[in-house]
Coordinates of C-alpha atoms and ligand atoms in Angstrom, one line a residue:
X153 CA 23.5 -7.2 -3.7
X154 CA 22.6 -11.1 -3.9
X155 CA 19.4 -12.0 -4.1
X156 CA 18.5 -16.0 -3.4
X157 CA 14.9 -16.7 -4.1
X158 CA 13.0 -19.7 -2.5
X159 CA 10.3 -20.4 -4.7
X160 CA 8.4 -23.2 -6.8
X161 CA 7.7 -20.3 -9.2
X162 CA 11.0 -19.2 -10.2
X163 CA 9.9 -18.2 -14.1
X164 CA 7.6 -15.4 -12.2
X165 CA 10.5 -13.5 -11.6
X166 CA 11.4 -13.1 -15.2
X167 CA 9.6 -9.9 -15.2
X168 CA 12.3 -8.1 -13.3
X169 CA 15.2 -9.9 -14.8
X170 CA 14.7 -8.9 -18.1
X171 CA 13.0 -5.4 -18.1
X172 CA 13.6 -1.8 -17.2
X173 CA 16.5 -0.6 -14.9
X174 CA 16.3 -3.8 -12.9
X175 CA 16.7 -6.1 -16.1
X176 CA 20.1 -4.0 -17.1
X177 CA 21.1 -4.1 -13.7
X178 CA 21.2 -7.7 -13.2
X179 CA 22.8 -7.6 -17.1
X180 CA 25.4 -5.7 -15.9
X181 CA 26.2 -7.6 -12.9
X182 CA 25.3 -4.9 -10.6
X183 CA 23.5 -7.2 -8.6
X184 CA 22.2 -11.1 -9.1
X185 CA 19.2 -13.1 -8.6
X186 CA 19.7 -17.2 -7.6
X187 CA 16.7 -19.3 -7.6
X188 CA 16.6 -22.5 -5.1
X189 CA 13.2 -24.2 -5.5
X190 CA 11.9 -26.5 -2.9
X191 CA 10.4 -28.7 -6.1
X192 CA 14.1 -29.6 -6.5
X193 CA 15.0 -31.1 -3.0
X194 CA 11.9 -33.8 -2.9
X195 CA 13.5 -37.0 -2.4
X196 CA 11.7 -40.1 -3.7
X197 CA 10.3 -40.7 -0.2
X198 CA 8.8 -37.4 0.3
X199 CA 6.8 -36.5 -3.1
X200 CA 5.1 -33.5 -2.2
X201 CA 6.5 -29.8 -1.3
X202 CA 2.9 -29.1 0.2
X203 CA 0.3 -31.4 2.1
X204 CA -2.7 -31.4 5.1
X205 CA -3.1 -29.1 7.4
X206 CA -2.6 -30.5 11.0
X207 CA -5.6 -29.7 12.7
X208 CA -8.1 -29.5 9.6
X209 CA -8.7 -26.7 7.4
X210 CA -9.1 -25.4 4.1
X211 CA -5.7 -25.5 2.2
X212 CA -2.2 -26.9 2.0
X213 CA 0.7 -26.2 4.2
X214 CA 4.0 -26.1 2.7
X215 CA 6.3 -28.8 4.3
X216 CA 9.3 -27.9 6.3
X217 CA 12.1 -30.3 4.3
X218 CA 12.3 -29.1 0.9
X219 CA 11.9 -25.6 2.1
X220 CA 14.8 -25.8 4.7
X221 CA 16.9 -28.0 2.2
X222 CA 16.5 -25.2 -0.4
X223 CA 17.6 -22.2 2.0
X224 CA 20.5 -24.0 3.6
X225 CA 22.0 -23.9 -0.4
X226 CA 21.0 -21.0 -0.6
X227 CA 23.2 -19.7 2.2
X228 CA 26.3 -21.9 1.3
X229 CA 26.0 -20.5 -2.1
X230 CA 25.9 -16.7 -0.7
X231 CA 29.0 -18.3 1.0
X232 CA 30.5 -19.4 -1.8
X233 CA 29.7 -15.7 -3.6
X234 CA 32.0 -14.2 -0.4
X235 CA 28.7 -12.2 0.8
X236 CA 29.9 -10.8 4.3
X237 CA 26.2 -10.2 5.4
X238 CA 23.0 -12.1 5.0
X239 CA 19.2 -11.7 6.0
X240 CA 16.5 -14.5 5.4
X241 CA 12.9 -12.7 5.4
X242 CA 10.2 -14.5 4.8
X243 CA 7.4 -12.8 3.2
X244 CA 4.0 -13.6 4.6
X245 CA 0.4 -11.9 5.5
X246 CA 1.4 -11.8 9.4
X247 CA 5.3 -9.7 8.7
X248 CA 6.2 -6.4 9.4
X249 CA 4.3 -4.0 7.4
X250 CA 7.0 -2.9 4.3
X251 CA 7.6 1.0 4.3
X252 CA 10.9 3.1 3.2
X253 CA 12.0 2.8 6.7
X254 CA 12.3 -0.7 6.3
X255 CA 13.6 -0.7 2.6
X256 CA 16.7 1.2 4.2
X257 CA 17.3 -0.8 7.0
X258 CA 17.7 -3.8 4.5
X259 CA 20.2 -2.0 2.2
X260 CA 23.2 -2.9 5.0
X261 CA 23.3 -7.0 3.5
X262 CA 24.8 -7.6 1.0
X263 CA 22.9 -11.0 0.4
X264 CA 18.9 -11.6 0.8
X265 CA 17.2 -14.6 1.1
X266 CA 13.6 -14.3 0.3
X267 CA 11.4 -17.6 1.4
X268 CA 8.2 -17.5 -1.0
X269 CA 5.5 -19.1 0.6
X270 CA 2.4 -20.4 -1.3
X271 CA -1.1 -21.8 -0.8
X272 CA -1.6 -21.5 2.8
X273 CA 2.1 -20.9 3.9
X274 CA 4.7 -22.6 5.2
X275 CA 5.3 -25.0 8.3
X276 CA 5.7 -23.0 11.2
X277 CA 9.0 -24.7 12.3
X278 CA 10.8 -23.7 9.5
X279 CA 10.5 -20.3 10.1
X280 CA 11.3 -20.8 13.7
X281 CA 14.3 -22.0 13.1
X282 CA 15.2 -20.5 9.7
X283 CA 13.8 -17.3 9.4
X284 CA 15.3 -14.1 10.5
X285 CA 12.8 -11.2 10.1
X286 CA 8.7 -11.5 8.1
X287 CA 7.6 -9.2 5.8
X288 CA 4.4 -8.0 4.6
X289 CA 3.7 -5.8 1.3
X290 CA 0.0 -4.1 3.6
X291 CA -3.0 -5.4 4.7
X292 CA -4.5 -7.2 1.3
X293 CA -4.1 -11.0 0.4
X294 CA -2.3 -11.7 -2.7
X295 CA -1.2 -15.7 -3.8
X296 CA 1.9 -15.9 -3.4
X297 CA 5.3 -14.2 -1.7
X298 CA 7.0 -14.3 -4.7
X299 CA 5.2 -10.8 -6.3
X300 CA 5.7 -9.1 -3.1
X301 CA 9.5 -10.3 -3.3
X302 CA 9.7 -8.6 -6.6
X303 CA 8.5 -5.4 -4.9
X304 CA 10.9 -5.4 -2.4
X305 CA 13.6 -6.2 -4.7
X306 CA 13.0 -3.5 -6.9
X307 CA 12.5 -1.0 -4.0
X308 CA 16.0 -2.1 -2.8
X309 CA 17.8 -2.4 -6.3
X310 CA 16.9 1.4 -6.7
X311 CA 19.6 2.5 -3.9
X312 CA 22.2 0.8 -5.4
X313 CA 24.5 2.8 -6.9
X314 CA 24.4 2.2 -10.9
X315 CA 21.1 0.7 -11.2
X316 CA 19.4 4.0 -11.8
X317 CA 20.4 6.9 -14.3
X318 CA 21.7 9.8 -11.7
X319 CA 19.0 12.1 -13.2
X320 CA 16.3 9.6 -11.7
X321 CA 18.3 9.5 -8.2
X322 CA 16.3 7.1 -5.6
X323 CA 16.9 10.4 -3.4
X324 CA 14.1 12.4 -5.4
X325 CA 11.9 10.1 -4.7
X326 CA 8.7 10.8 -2.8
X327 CA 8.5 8.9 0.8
X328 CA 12.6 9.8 0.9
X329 CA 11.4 12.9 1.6
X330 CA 8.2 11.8 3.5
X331 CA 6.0 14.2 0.8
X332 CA 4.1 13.3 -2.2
X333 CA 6.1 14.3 -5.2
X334 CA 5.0 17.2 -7.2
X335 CA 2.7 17.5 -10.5
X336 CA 4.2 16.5 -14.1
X337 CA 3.7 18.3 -16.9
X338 CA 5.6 17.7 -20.9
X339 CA 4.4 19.0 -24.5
X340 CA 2.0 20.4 -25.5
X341 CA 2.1 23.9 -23.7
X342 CA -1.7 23.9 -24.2
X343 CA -4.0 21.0 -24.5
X344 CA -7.8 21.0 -25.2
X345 CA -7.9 24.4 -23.7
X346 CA -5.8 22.7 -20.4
X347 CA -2.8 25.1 -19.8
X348 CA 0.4 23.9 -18.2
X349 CA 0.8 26.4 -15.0
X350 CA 2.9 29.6 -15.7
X351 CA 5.5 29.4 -13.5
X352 CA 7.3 26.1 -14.8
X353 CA 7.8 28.0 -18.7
X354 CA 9.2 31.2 -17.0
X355 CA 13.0 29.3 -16.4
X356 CA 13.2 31.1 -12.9
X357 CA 14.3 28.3 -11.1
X358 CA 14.1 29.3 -7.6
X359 CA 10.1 29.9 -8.1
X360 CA 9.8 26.5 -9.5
X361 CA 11.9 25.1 -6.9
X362 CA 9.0 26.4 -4.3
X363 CA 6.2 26.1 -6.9
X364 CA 7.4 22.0 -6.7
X365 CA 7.4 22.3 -3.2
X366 CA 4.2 23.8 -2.3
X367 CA 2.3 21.5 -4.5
X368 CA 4.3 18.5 -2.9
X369 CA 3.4 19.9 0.7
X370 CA -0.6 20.7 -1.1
X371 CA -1.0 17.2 -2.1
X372 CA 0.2 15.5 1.0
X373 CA -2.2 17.5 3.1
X374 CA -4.9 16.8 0.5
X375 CA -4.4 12.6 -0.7
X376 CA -2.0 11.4 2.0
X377 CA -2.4 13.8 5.9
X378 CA -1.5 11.0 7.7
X379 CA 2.2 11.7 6.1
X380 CA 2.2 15.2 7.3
X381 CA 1.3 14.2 10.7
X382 CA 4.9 12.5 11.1
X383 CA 6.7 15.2 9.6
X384 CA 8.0 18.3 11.0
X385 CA 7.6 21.5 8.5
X386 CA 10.1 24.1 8.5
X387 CA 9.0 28.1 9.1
X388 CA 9.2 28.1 4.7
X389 CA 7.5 24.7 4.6
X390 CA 4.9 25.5 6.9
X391 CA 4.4 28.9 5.1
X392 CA 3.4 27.2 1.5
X393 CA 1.2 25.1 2.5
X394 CA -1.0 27.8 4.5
X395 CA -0.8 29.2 1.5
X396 CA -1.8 26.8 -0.8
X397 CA -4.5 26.4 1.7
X398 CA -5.9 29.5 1.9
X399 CA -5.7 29.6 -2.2
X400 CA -6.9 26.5 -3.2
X401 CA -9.4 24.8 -0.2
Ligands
LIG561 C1 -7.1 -17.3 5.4 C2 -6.0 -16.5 5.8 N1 -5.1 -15.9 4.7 C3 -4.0 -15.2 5.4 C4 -4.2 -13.7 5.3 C5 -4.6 -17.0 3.9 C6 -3.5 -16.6 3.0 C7 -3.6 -15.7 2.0 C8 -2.6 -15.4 1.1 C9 -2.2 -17.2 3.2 C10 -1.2 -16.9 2.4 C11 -1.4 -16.0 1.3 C12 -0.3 -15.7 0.4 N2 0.3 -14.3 0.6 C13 1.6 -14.1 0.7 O1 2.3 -15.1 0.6 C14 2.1 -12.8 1.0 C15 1.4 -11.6 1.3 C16 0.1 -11.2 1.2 O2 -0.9 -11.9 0.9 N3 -0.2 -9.9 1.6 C17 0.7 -8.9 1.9 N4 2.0 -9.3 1.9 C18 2.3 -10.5 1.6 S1 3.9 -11.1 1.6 C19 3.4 -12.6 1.2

């Protein structure tokens, strides 16, 4: 996948370039990050990327120029790479609320543009006529869209064949399934009189297969019911977690 990153912050995203499974990933090609920064496409007679609001107000306003400038490379460079299918999102307080669903949906391009907006945002007009779909991380202000981009990134960069070890498949993960994943436990066996429960040192597999399962069904209905409420349980599912219930409520 090709990422192209609008933003006047294009060091923040240093974080996932170089670390982790994402940092090896874009070593290895796998998939690749270009930066287009609106900074780049101010012209002698328009200094600023940002000015005024229109209308009063706290705040600045990102101007439409540099912004539209610095996506219209973006795409001829996403051209250039031969990508077959591209998106521009632009991600911003009033988008789409992010969730797996959506994660999914977005794994069919093969190219991304992601508009970062700061201060305020951005001039209205240019996501008229630029933007194809708005995305929000949830309902809570951060400063900038280029952290949120680096979420989304990473949530999409973990379906892509070769960017994870296969033991850590993005298929294990909890939300694919639509429960909370299961306790974790490692050495040692016994700590500060805290024992690590039975059934995961007996090597039955089967019984830790359910064990995993029941406490992923227990701790759905306990931390997150609002997940269980969209799911549909099967007759062994279902049968777990009343049990679980009855032992542990
Ligand atoms: C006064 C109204 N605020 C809007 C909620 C102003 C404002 C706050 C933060 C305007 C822009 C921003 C910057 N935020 C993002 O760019 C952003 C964001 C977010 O703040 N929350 C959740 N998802 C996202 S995606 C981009």
């Amino acid at each position: 996948m090709i990422f192209n990153i609008i933003s006047i912050f294009p060091e923040m995203f240093d974080s996932i370039l170089h670390y982790g499974v994402l940092g090896r990933a874009f070593t290895n090609d796998i998939c690749s990050l270009n930066f287009n920064n609106p900074r780049d496409f101010v012209s002698d007679s328009y200094k600023r990327i940002d000015d005024k609001p229109f209308g009063g107000g706290p705040g600045m306003v990102m101007k439409i120029a540099p912004l539209e400038d610095a996506i219209k490379m973006a795409l001829q460079q996403q051209q250039t790479l031969d990508v077959k299918k591209n998106i521009r999102i632009y991600m911003s307080p009033q988008g789409k609320p992010c969730n797996q669903a959506l994660v999914s949906e977005l794994l069919q391009y093969d190219g991304i543009i992601f508009v970062c907006g700061r201060y305020e945002g951005i001039d209205e007009r240019c996501i008229e006529r630029n933007i194809d779909l708005e995305i929000s991380i949830g309902d809570f202000v951060v400063s900038g869209g280029e952290l949120p981009a680096m979420m989304l990134i990473d949530a999409l960069m973990r379906h892509i064949p070769g960017v994870l070890h296969d033991k850590d498949s993005a298929q294990a993960d909890s939300f694919v399934s639509g429960l909370l994943d299961h306790p974790h436990y490692t050495i040692p066996r016994e700590y500060d009189g805290m024992n690590v429960p039975e059934v995961l040192l007996s090597g039955n597999h089967e019984q830790i297969k359910l064990w995993r399962l029941q406490m992923s069904l227990w701790h759905t209905y306990k931390k997150r019911p609002d997940l269980l409420q969209s799911k549909q349980l099967t007759k062994i599912e279902s049968g777990l977690l009343q049990d679980a219930i009855k032992r542990f409520e």
